Short mmCIF file of N, CA and C in Angstrom, two decimals:
data_model
loop_
_atom_site.label_atom_id
_atom_site.label_comp_id
_atom_site.label_asym_id
_atom_site.label_seq_id
_atom_site.Cartn_x
_atom_site.Cartn_y
_atom_site.Cartn_z
N UNK A 1 132.10 176.91 54.87
CA UNK A 1 131.22 177.53 55.06
C UNK A 1 131.57 178.59 53.79
N UNK A 2 131.21 177.99 52.69
CA UNK A 2 130.96 178.21 51.28
C UNK A 2 129.25 177.90 50.90
N UNK A 3 129.31 176.59 51.59
CA UNK A 3 127.73 176.09 51.90
C UNK A 3 127.06 176.79 52.72
N UNK A 4 127.36 177.49 53.54
CA UNK A 4 126.34 178.21 54.52
C UNK A 4 126.62 179.74 53.24
N UNK A 5 127.74 180.29 52.92
CA UNK A 5 127.46 181.75 52.18
C UNK A 5 126.11 181.11 51.09
N UNK A 6 125.98 180.44 50.41
CA UNK A 6 125.21 179.81 49.16
C UNK A 6 123.87 179.79 49.78
N UNK A 7 124.03 179.30 50.67
CA UNK A 7 122.51 179.14 51.56
C UNK A 7 122.14 180.68 51.98
N UNK A 8 123.13 181.17 52.62
CA UNK A 8 122.63 182.30 52.95
C UNK A 8 122.00 183.35 52.26
N UNK A 9 122.57 182.91 50.74
CA UNK A 9 122.57 183.92 49.68
C UNK A 9 121.45 183.64 48.97
N UNK A 10 121.05 182.39 48.67
CA UNK A 10 119.14 181.70 48.24
C UNK A 10 118.82 182.42 49.18
N UNK A 11 118.51 182.47 50.47
CA UNK A 11 117.67 182.90 51.30
C UNK A 11 117.17 184.39 51.24
N UNK A 12 118.05 185.13 51.67
CA UNK A 12 118.41 186.38 51.13
C UNK A 12 117.88 187.11 49.59
N UNK A 13 117.90 185.92 48.68
CA UNK A 13 117.70 186.26 46.88
C UNK A 13 115.80 186.02 47.49
N UNK A 14 115.51 184.91 48.23
CA UNK A 14 114.08 185.23 48.18
C UNK A 14 113.14 186.31 48.98
N UNK A 15 114.14 186.85 50.46
CA UNK A 15 113.63 187.85 50.78
C UNK A 15 113.17 189.32 49.94
N UNK A 16 114.96 189.40 49.46
CA UNK A 16 114.33 190.70 48.85
C UNK A 16 113.76 190.67 47.98
N UNK A 17 113.05 189.52 47.02
CA UNK A 17 111.87 189.42 46.26
C UNK A 17 111.05 190.05 46.32
N UNK A 18 110.84 189.39 48.05
CA UNK A 18 109.56 188.97 48.47
C UNK A 18 109.40 190.14 48.93
N UNK A 19 109.97 191.47 49.78
CA UNK A 19 110.14 192.42 50.33
C UNK A 19 109.92 194.12 49.32
N UNK A 20 110.78 193.07 47.85
CA UNK A 20 109.86 194.49 47.07
C UNK A 20 109.33 194.07 46.12
N UNK A 21 108.14 193.06 46.66
CA UNK A 21 106.97 192.85 46.18
C UNK A 21 106.02 193.45 47.38
N UNK A 22 106.19 193.49 48.36
CA UNK A 22 105.24 193.90 49.67
C UNK A 22 105.87 195.63 49.23
N UNK A 23 106.91 196.02 49.55
CA UNK A 23 107.15 196.83 49.09
C UNK A 23 106.86 197.71 50.80
N UNK A 24 107.09 196.88 51.13
CA UNK A 24 107.05 197.72 53.20
C UNK A 24 108.39 196.77 54.07
N UNK A 25 108.55 196.94 55.21
CA UNK A 25 109.04 196.09 56.26
C UNK A 25 109.08 194.74 56.24
N UNK A 26 110.25 194.26 56.80
CA UNK A 26 110.80 193.23 57.09
C UNK A 26 110.82 193.11 58.85
N UNK A 27 110.42 191.89 59.38
CA UNK A 27 110.66 191.56 60.44
C UNK A 27 111.17 190.04 60.27
N UNK A 28 112.46 190.18 61.29
CA UNK A 28 113.02 188.52 61.63
C UNK A 28 112.70 188.77 62.79
N UNK A 29 112.53 186.63 62.75
CA UNK A 29 112.12 186.66 64.18
C UNK A 29 113.34 185.40 65.11
N UNK A 30 113.93 184.72 65.15
CA UNK A 30 114.51 184.11 66.35
C UNK A 30 114.72 183.73 67.21
N UNK A 31 113.97 182.24 67.02
CA UNK A 31 113.99 180.85 68.25
C UNK A 31 115.24 181.21 69.19
N UNK A 32 116.17 181.11 69.51
CA UNK A 32 117.58 181.14 70.31
C UNK A 32 118.96 181.26 69.38
N UNK A 33 119.43 182.14 70.27
CA UNK A 33 121.16 182.80 70.07
C UNK A 33 122.06 181.80 69.89
N UNK A 34 122.40 180.94 68.22
CA UNK A 34 122.93 180.20 68.17
C UNK A 34 124.07 179.90 67.45
N UNK A 35 125.46 179.49 67.40
CA UNK A 35 125.83 179.95 65.87
C UNK A 35 125.87 179.98 64.86
N UNK A 36 125.38 179.04 64.09
CA UNK A 36 125.00 178.68 62.86
C UNK A 36 123.62 179.77 62.92
N UNK A 37 122.47 179.97 63.25
CA UNK A 37 121.54 180.64 63.51
C UNK A 37 122.34 182.39 63.48
N UNK A 38 123.25 181.88 64.38
CA UNK A 38 122.78 183.55 63.91
C UNK A 38 123.73 184.19 62.75
N UNK A 39 124.25 183.41 62.23
CA UNK A 39 125.00 183.33 61.05
C UNK A 39 123.38 183.71 60.11
N UNK A 40 122.46 182.45 59.71
CA UNK A 40 121.30 182.71 58.68
C UNK A 40 120.82 184.62 59.38
N UNK A 41 120.99 185.20 60.59
CA UNK A 41 120.54 186.43 61.26
C UNK A 41 121.31 187.61 60.36
N UNK A 42 122.66 187.47 60.65
CA UNK A 42 123.92 188.35 60.45
C UNK A 42 123.57 188.38 58.98
N UNK A 43 123.55 187.24 58.12
CA UNK A 43 123.73 187.03 56.62
C UNK A 43 122.37 188.10 56.23
N UNK A 44 121.37 187.46 56.91
CA UNK A 44 119.85 187.91 56.06
C UNK A 44 119.85 189.59 56.60
N UNK A 45 120.41 190.52 57.24
CA UNK A 45 120.88 191.41 58.12
C UNK A 45 121.26 192.77 56.68
N UNK A 46 122.92 191.49 57.13
CA UNK A 46 123.31 192.13 55.63
C UNK A 46 122.90 192.83 54.44
N UNK A 47 122.33 191.66 54.33
CA UNK A 47 122.01 191.57 52.31
C UNK A 47 120.66 192.66 52.46
N UNK A 48 120.09 192.65 53.58
CA UNK A 48 118.63 193.59 53.87
C UNK A 48 119.46 194.70 53.46
N UNK A 49 120.31 195.64 54.70
CA UNK A 49 121.06 196.95 54.61
C UNK A 49 121.55 197.19 53.92
N UNK A 50 122.48 196.17 52.96
CA UNK A 50 122.64 196.92 51.56
C UNK A 50 121.72 197.27 50.07
N UNK A 51 120.77 196.46 50.44
CA UNK A 51 119.59 197.07 49.48
C UNK A 51 118.50 198.28 50.58
N UNK A 52 119.08 198.44 51.50
CA UNK A 52 118.36 199.73 52.41
C UNK A 52 116.75 199.36 52.47
N UNK A 53 116.62 198.05 52.68
CA UNK A 53 115.22 197.40 53.22
C UNK A 53 115.01 197.55 54.74
N UNK A 54 114.53 198.51 55.40
CA UNK A 54 114.51 198.23 56.64
C UNK A 54 113.66 196.70 57.93
N UNK A 55 114.27 197.01 58.47
CA UNK A 55 113.85 195.26 59.52
C UNK A 55 113.57 195.77 60.49
N UNK A 56 113.36 194.46 61.50
CA UNK A 56 113.15 194.66 62.98
C UNK A 56 113.47 193.66 63.12
N UNK A 57 113.55 192.80 64.20
CA UNK A 57 114.53 192.09 64.79
C UNK A 57 114.32 191.79 66.57
N UNK A 58 113.75 190.38 66.53
CA UNK A 58 113.46 189.57 67.36
C UNK A 58 113.77 188.38 68.19
N UNK A 59 114.64 188.12 69.48
CA UNK A 59 114.95 186.84 69.80
C UNK A 59 114.36 186.35 70.84
N UNK A 60 113.69 185.18 70.68
CA UNK A 60 112.80 185.09 71.81
C UNK A 60 113.77 184.33 72.63
N UNK A 61 115.12 183.97 72.68
CA UNK A 61 115.86 183.24 73.91
C UNK A 61 115.80 182.01 74.00
N UNK A 62 114.45 181.29 73.21
CA UNK A 62 115.05 179.84 73.49
C UNK A 62 112.98 179.81 74.49
N UNK A 63 112.46 180.65 74.65
CA UNK A 63 111.03 181.30 75.49
C UNK A 63 110.28 180.52 74.27
N UNK A 64 109.39 179.23 73.76
CA UNK A 64 108.38 179.55 73.83
C UNK A 64 107.20 180.27 74.26
N UNK A 65 106.94 180.81 75.24
CA UNK A 65 106.28 181.83 75.55
C UNK A 65 106.77 182.66 75.10
N UNK A 66 107.52 183.35 75.02
CA UNK A 66 108.23 184.45 74.33
C UNK A 66 108.14 184.58 73.14
N UNK A 67 108.28 183.50 72.73
CA UNK A 67 108.26 183.79 70.87
C UNK A 67 106.54 183.74 70.27
N UNK A 68 105.92 183.07 71.07
CA UNK A 68 104.67 182.95 71.37
C UNK A 68 103.76 185.01 71.15
N UNK A 69 104.65 185.82 72.42
CA UNK A 69 104.81 187.17 72.68
C UNK A 69 104.62 187.67 72.01
N UNK A 70 106.56 187.45 71.42
CA UNK A 70 106.13 188.40 69.95
C UNK A 70 105.75 188.41 68.40
N UNK A 71 105.55 187.37 68.10
CA UNK A 71 104.20 186.60 66.79
C UNK A 71 103.29 187.45 66.91
N UNK A 72 102.67 187.13 68.34
CA UNK A 72 101.97 187.91 68.23
C UNK A 72 101.63 189.58 68.14
N UNK A 73 102.97 189.98 68.69
CA UNK A 73 103.04 191.22 68.38
C UNK A 73 103.35 192.18 67.11
N UNK A 74 103.92 191.26 66.61
CA UNK A 74 104.47 191.33 64.92
C UNK A 74 103.25 190.92 63.73
N UNK A 75 102.02 189.88 64.47
CA UNK A 75 101.09 189.79 64.06
C UNK A 75 100.49 191.28 64.05
N UNK A 76 100.40 191.73 64.60
CA UNK A 76 98.58 193.21 65.50
C UNK A 76 98.90 194.01 64.26
N UNK A 77 100.66 194.09 64.26
CA UNK A 77 101.57 195.38 63.46
C UNK A 77 101.82 194.85 61.86
N UNK A 78 101.22 193.83 61.39
CA UNK A 78 100.53 194.33 60.09
C UNK A 78 101.94 194.44 59.16
N UNK A 79 102.91 193.66 59.55
CA UNK A 79 104.05 194.08 58.82
C UNK A 79 103.97 193.12 57.61
N UNK A 80 104.52 193.63 56.37
CA UNK A 80 104.12 192.63 55.58
C UNK A 80 104.67 191.57 55.19
N UNK A 81 106.32 191.42 55.47
CA UNK A 81 107.62 190.35 55.18
C UNK A 81 107.46 189.81 56.51
N UNK A 82 107.14 188.46 57.22
CA UNK A 82 107.73 187.64 58.53
C UNK A 82 109.18 186.94 58.18
N UNK A 83 110.30 186.79 58.40
CA UNK A 83 111.50 185.72 58.12
C UNK A 83 111.73 185.14 59.35
N UNK A 84 111.51 184.39 59.50
CA UNK A 84 111.28 183.52 61.17
C UNK A 84 112.91 182.10 60.51
N UNK A 85 113.34 182.43 62.36
CA UNK A 85 114.30 181.62 61.95
C UNK A 85 114.52 180.39 62.87
N UNK A 86 113.94 178.86 62.34
CA UNK A 86 113.51 178.03 63.20
C UNK A 86 112.59 177.18 62.95
N UNK A 87 112.48 176.13 63.19
CA UNK A 87 110.92 175.48 62.96
C UNK A 87 109.60 176.31 63.96
N UNK A 88 110.36 175.86 65.64
CA UNK A 88 109.15 176.08 66.57
C UNK A 88 108.91 177.36 66.10
N UNK A 89 109.59 178.79 65.37
CA UNK A 89 108.95 180.13 65.06
C UNK A 89 108.03 180.01 64.18
N UNK A 90 108.74 179.27 63.17
CA UNK A 90 108.07 179.50 61.67
C UNK A 90 106.44 178.97 61.83
N UNK A 91 106.48 178.12 62.97
CA UNK A 91 105.15 176.87 62.87
C UNK A 91 104.06 178.34 63.80
N UNK A 92 105.33 178.98 64.76
CA UNK A 92 104.40 179.96 65.17
C UNK A 92 103.97 180.78 65.10
N UNK A 93 104.55 181.47 63.53
CA UNK A 93 104.03 182.60 62.63
C UNK A 93 102.93 181.56 61.85
N UNK A 94 102.63 180.63 61.14
CA UNK A 94 102.25 180.27 60.68
C UNK A 94 100.34 180.34 61.07
N UNK A 95 100.21 179.70 62.64
CA UNK A 95 99.44 179.38 62.71
C UNK A 95 98.95 180.45 63.60
N UNK A 96 99.38 181.56 63.48
CA UNK A 96 99.17 183.08 64.42
C UNK A 96 99.11 184.28 63.30
N UNK A 97 98.87 183.65 61.92
CA UNK A 97 99.10 184.82 60.81
C UNK A 97 97.36 185.12 60.79
N UNK A 98 97.45 186.53 60.49
CA UNK A 98 95.62 187.19 60.53
C UNK A 98 95.49 187.22 59.52
N UNK A 99 96.39 186.73 58.40
CA UNK A 99 95.75 187.17 56.79
C UNK A 99 96.58 185.61 55.99
N UNK A 100 95.41 184.63 55.28
CA UNK A 100 96.94 184.38 54.78
C UNK A 100 97.84 184.75 53.35
N UNK A 101 97.53 185.46 52.91
CA UNK A 101 98.24 185.93 52.04
C UNK A 101 99.31 187.31 52.60
N UNK A 102 99.55 187.40 54.25
CA UNK A 102 100.79 187.68 54.61
C UNK A 102 101.92 186.53 54.61
N UNK A 103 102.71 186.55 53.68
CA UNK A 103 104.21 186.17 53.55
C UNK A 103 105.16 185.93 54.44
N UNK A 104 105.02 184.92 54.25
CA UNK A 104 106.63 184.34 55.37
C UNK A 104 107.96 183.62 54.73
N UNK A 105 109.38 183.87 55.09
CA UNK A 105 110.67 183.20 54.27
C UNK A 105 110.68 182.97 55.49
N UNK A 106 111.36 181.51 55.25
CA UNK A 106 111.42 180.35 56.93
C UNK A 106 113.41 180.42 56.31
N UNK A 107 113.78 180.01 57.63
CA UNK A 107 114.86 179.61 57.35
C UNK A 107 115.49 178.82 58.62
N UNK A 108 116.13 177.68 58.72
CA UNK A 108 116.55 176.48 60.04
C UNK A 108 115.92 175.95 60.40
N UNK A 109 114.59 175.71 58.64
CA UNK A 109 113.77 174.67 58.91
C UNK A 109 114.49 173.08 58.54
N UNK A 110 114.65 172.28 58.98
CA UNK A 110 115.47 171.02 58.71
C UNK A 110 114.52 170.70 57.77
N UNK A 111 112.91 169.68 58.35
CA UNK A 111 111.85 169.42 57.35
C UNK A 111 110.89 169.98 57.09
N UNK A 112 111.20 170.73 56.44
CA UNK A 112 109.67 171.85 55.98
C UNK A 112 108.72 170.71 55.53
N UNK A 113 108.60 169.84 54.87
CA UNK A 113 107.40 169.33 54.78
C UNK A 113 107.15 167.99 55.82
N UNK A 114 107.92 167.68 56.54
CA UNK A 114 108.06 167.04 57.26
C UNK A 114 107.11 167.43 58.87
N UNK A 115 107.62 168.60 59.08
CA UNK A 115 106.98 170.20 60.17
C UNK A 115 105.66 170.15 59.23
N UNK A 116 105.43 169.98 58.52
CA UNK A 116 103.91 170.81 57.49
C UNK A 116 103.82 172.33 58.35
N UNK A 117 105.75 172.66 57.33
CA UNK A 117 106.02 173.95 57.70
C UNK A 117 104.82 174.37 55.61
N UNK A 118 105.22 173.42 55.01
CA UNK A 118 104.78 173.45 53.29
C UNK A 118 104.10 172.41 53.49
N UNK A 119 103.27 172.41 52.28
CA UNK A 119 103.02 170.95 52.20
C UNK A 119 103.07 170.73 50.57
N UNK A 120 103.41 169.84 49.87
CA UNK A 120 103.95 169.99 48.86
C UNK A 120 102.66 169.84 46.70
N UNK A 121 101.84 170.26 47.51
CA UNK A 121 100.40 170.32 46.40
C UNK A 121 100.18 172.29 46.58
N UNK A 122 100.50 172.53 48.09
CA UNK A 122 100.08 174.27 48.30
C UNK A 122 100.92 175.08 48.92
N UNK A 123 102.21 175.23 48.36
CA UNK A 123 103.33 176.17 48.99
C UNK A 123 103.00 176.88 48.35
N UNK A 124 102.61 176.86 47.37
CA UNK A 124 102.73 178.51 46.76
C UNK A 124 101.93 179.63 47.04
N UNK A 125 100.65 178.88 47.17
CA UNK A 125 98.97 179.20 47.68
C UNK A 125 99.46 179.77 48.61
N UNK A 126 99.93 179.23 49.37
CA UNK A 126 99.98 179.72 51.20
C UNK A 126 101.44 180.87 51.35
N UNK A 127 102.29 181.37 50.33
CA UNK A 127 102.89 182.94 50.71
C UNK A 127 103.57 182.23 51.32
N UNK A 128 104.68 181.60 51.17
CA UNK A 128 105.01 180.74 52.46
C UNK A 128 106.62 179.66 51.55
N UNK A 129 107.35 180.38 51.96
CA UNK A 129 108.92 180.25 51.08
C UNK A 129 110.13 179.79 51.96
N UNK A 130 111.56 179.20 51.55
CA UNK A 130 112.26 179.98 52.38
C UNK A 130 113.26 178.36 52.13
N UNK A 131 114.28 178.73 52.83
CA UNK A 131 115.82 177.24 53.11
C UNK A 131 115.55 176.55 54.42
N UNK A 132 116.63 175.18 53.93
CA UNK A 132 115.97 174.31 54.79
C UNK A 132 117.34 174.15 54.80
N UNK A 133 117.52 173.66 56.39
CA UNK A 133 119.37 172.81 57.14
C UNK A 133 119.31 171.85 57.26
N UNK A 134 118.66 170.79 56.30
CA UNK A 134 118.20 169.51 56.48
C UNK A 134 120.02 169.36 55.72
N UNK A 135 120.72 168.43 56.79
CA UNK A 135 121.26 167.97 56.60
C UNK A 135 121.42 166.41 56.06
N UNK A 136 122.74 165.92 55.15
CA UNK A 136 122.43 165.23 54.54
C UNK A 136 122.22 163.91 55.18
N UNK A 137 121.49 163.38 55.80
CA UNK A 137 121.31 161.79 56.64
C UNK A 137 121.78 160.95 55.18
N UNK A 138 121.85 160.75 54.58
CA UNK A 138 122.74 159.34 53.87
C UNK A 138 124.11 159.98 53.78
N UNK A 139 124.40 160.61 53.26
CA UNK A 139 125.88 161.03 53.49
C UNK A 139 126.87 160.66 54.26
N UNK A 140 125.68 161.26 55.61
CA UNK A 140 126.57 160.86 57.14
C UNK A 140 126.49 159.54 57.32
N UNK A 141 125.27 158.35 57.21
CA UNK A 141 125.51 157.35 57.15
C UNK A 141 126.93 156.28 56.49
N UNK A 142 126.94 156.93 55.00
CA UNK A 142 128.13 156.22 54.30
C UNK A 142 129.23 156.79 54.76
N UNK A 143 129.15 157.91 55.44
CA UNK A 143 131.02 158.24 55.99
C UNK A 143 131.42 157.69 56.78
N UNK A 144 130.40 157.53 57.61
CA UNK A 144 129.88 156.91 59.24
C UNK A 144 130.60 155.37 59.18
N UNK A 145 130.00 154.87 58.57
CA UNK A 145 129.80 153.34 58.46
C UNK A 145 131.74 153.18 57.36
N UNK A 146 131.93 153.88 56.13
CA UNK A 146 133.34 153.69 56.06
C UNK A 146 134.35 154.00 56.74
N UNK A 147 134.35 154.98 57.55
CA UNK A 147 135.46 155.63 58.49
C UNK A 147 135.34 154.12 60.20
N UNK A 148 134.16 154.14 60.84
CA UNK A 148 134.12 153.74 61.50
C UNK A 148 133.58 152.63 61.90
N UNK A 149 132.58 152.56 60.64
CA UNK A 149 132.65 150.20 60.93
C UNK A 149 131.55 150.10 62.05
N UNK A 150 130.81 151.03 62.32
CA UNK A 150 130.01 150.41 64.18
C UNK A 150 128.99 149.08 63.73
N UNK A 151 128.68 149.11 65.11
CA UNK A 151 127.72 147.82 64.97
C UNK A 151 126.49 148.50 66.01
N UNK A 152 126.49 149.73 66.09
CA UNK A 152 125.21 150.46 66.37
C UNK A 152 125.66 152.26 65.94
N UNK A 153 124.78 152.59 65.55
CA UNK A 153 124.51 154.08 65.70
C UNK A 153 123.55 155.19 66.72
N UNK A 154 124.27 155.37 67.10
CA UNK A 154 122.52 157.43 68.45
C UNK A 154 122.41 158.21 67.39
N UNK A 155 121.19 158.29 67.85
CA UNK A 155 120.84 159.64 67.12
C UNK A 155 120.16 160.44 68.06
N UNK A 156 120.62 161.59 68.83
CA UNK A 156 119.33 162.62 70.11
C UNK A 156 118.90 163.39 68.70
N UNK A 157 117.59 163.09 69.65
CA UNK A 157 116.20 163.70 68.68
C UNK A 157 115.22 164.35 69.71
N UNK A 158 114.34 165.16 69.35
CA UNK A 158 113.56 165.97 70.33
C UNK A 158 112.67 165.48 69.94
N UNK A 159 111.86 164.30 70.61
CA UNK A 159 110.02 163.70 70.63
C UNK A 159 108.78 164.19 70.65
N UNK A 160 109.48 166.35 70.98
CA UNK A 160 108.41 166.97 70.10
C UNK A 160 108.84 168.31 68.77
N UNK A 161 109.77 167.68 67.80
CA UNK A 161 110.07 168.26 67.53
C UNK A 161 109.51 167.92 65.74
N UNK A 162 109.24 167.42 65.23
CA UNK A 162 108.20 167.32 63.75
C UNK A 162 109.98 166.80 63.13
N UNK A 163 110.49 167.99 63.05
CA UNK A 163 111.41 167.41 62.17
C UNK A 163 112.44 167.26 62.98
N UNK A 164 112.78 166.54 64.02
CA UNK A 164 113.56 166.10 64.85
C UNK A 164 113.24 164.40 64.55
N UNK A 165 111.72 164.18 64.43
CA UNK A 165 111.09 162.49 64.59
C UNK A 165 111.56 162.48 62.72
N UNK A 166 111.02 163.46 62.26
CA UNK A 166 111.72 163.32 60.40
C UNK A 166 112.24 162.93 60.47
N UNK A 167 113.42 163.20 60.33
CA UNK A 167 115.65 163.31 60.96
C UNK A 167 115.68 161.92 61.00
N UNK A 168 114.50 161.35 62.16
CA UNK A 168 114.81 159.92 63.04
C UNK A 168 114.13 158.73 61.43
N UNK A 169 112.72 159.27 61.24
CA UNK A 169 112.45 158.61 59.96
C UNK A 169 113.00 157.83 59.28
N UNK A 170 113.97 158.97 58.32
CA UNK A 170 114.68 158.92 57.26
C UNK A 170 116.08 158.12 57.32
N UNK A 171 116.69 158.25 59.01
CA UNK A 171 117.43 157.35 59.45
C UNK A 171 117.32 155.96 59.14
N UNK A 172 116.61 155.31 59.88
CA UNK A 172 115.64 154.33 59.89
C UNK A 172 115.72 154.14 58.91
N UNK A 173 115.00 153.96 57.25
CA UNK A 173 114.78 154.81 55.82
C UNK A 173 116.13 154.12 55.63
N UNK A 174 116.93 154.89 55.80
CA UNK A 174 118.53 154.72 55.01
C UNK A 174 119.22 153.34 55.34
N UNK A 175 119.31 153.51 57.08
CA UNK A 175 120.14 151.98 58.43
C UNK A 175 119.33 151.12 57.52
N UNK A 176 117.99 150.50 57.22
CA UNK A 176 117.32 149.84 56.82
C UNK A 176 117.61 148.43 57.85
N UNK A 177 117.18 149.33 59.23
CA UNK A 177 117.23 148.35 60.56
C UNK A 177 118.87 147.62 60.60
N UNK A 178 119.87 148.33 59.76
CA UNK A 178 121.41 148.08 60.01
C UNK A 178 121.60 147.67 61.39
N UNK A 179 121.14 149.05 61.97
CA UNK A 179 121.78 149.37 63.23
C UNK A 179 121.04 148.83 64.63
#
């Protein structure tokens, strides 16, 4: 819980900073309602409300088509700050921006570099920032080895999500083919 609060606090600082620079509305777009993502949204909303920053909230209910419609609507309204929750919504928002200067603050993007949400050499110029929820794969493997001493490790991933594929690559790199 302490890590979640630190994460939300860091993200909130980014949002408040950008919102104050933009002096305008904030739009929060969430891909699907699930516990950890709802915690992100609730923390962001609480900080915005406590600082009297106006916002709108949309949820795509896990539907890519609805997410695209929401993003198109938001982009046509010319809101100054877009806050995205999850990789799919973040990628849609970036690809749908009408102005490259439109700021996006992302949350719950596990592999922002691997998913090409941001690039290591130009993320400042792209007006994109945020916080990752990348799991500590190396520490997880250490714990699994220590506690279970397994012969094999399974890893669930989605081959259509770049962050998922990048996490699998990291697992393979860390385990050196041990499993």
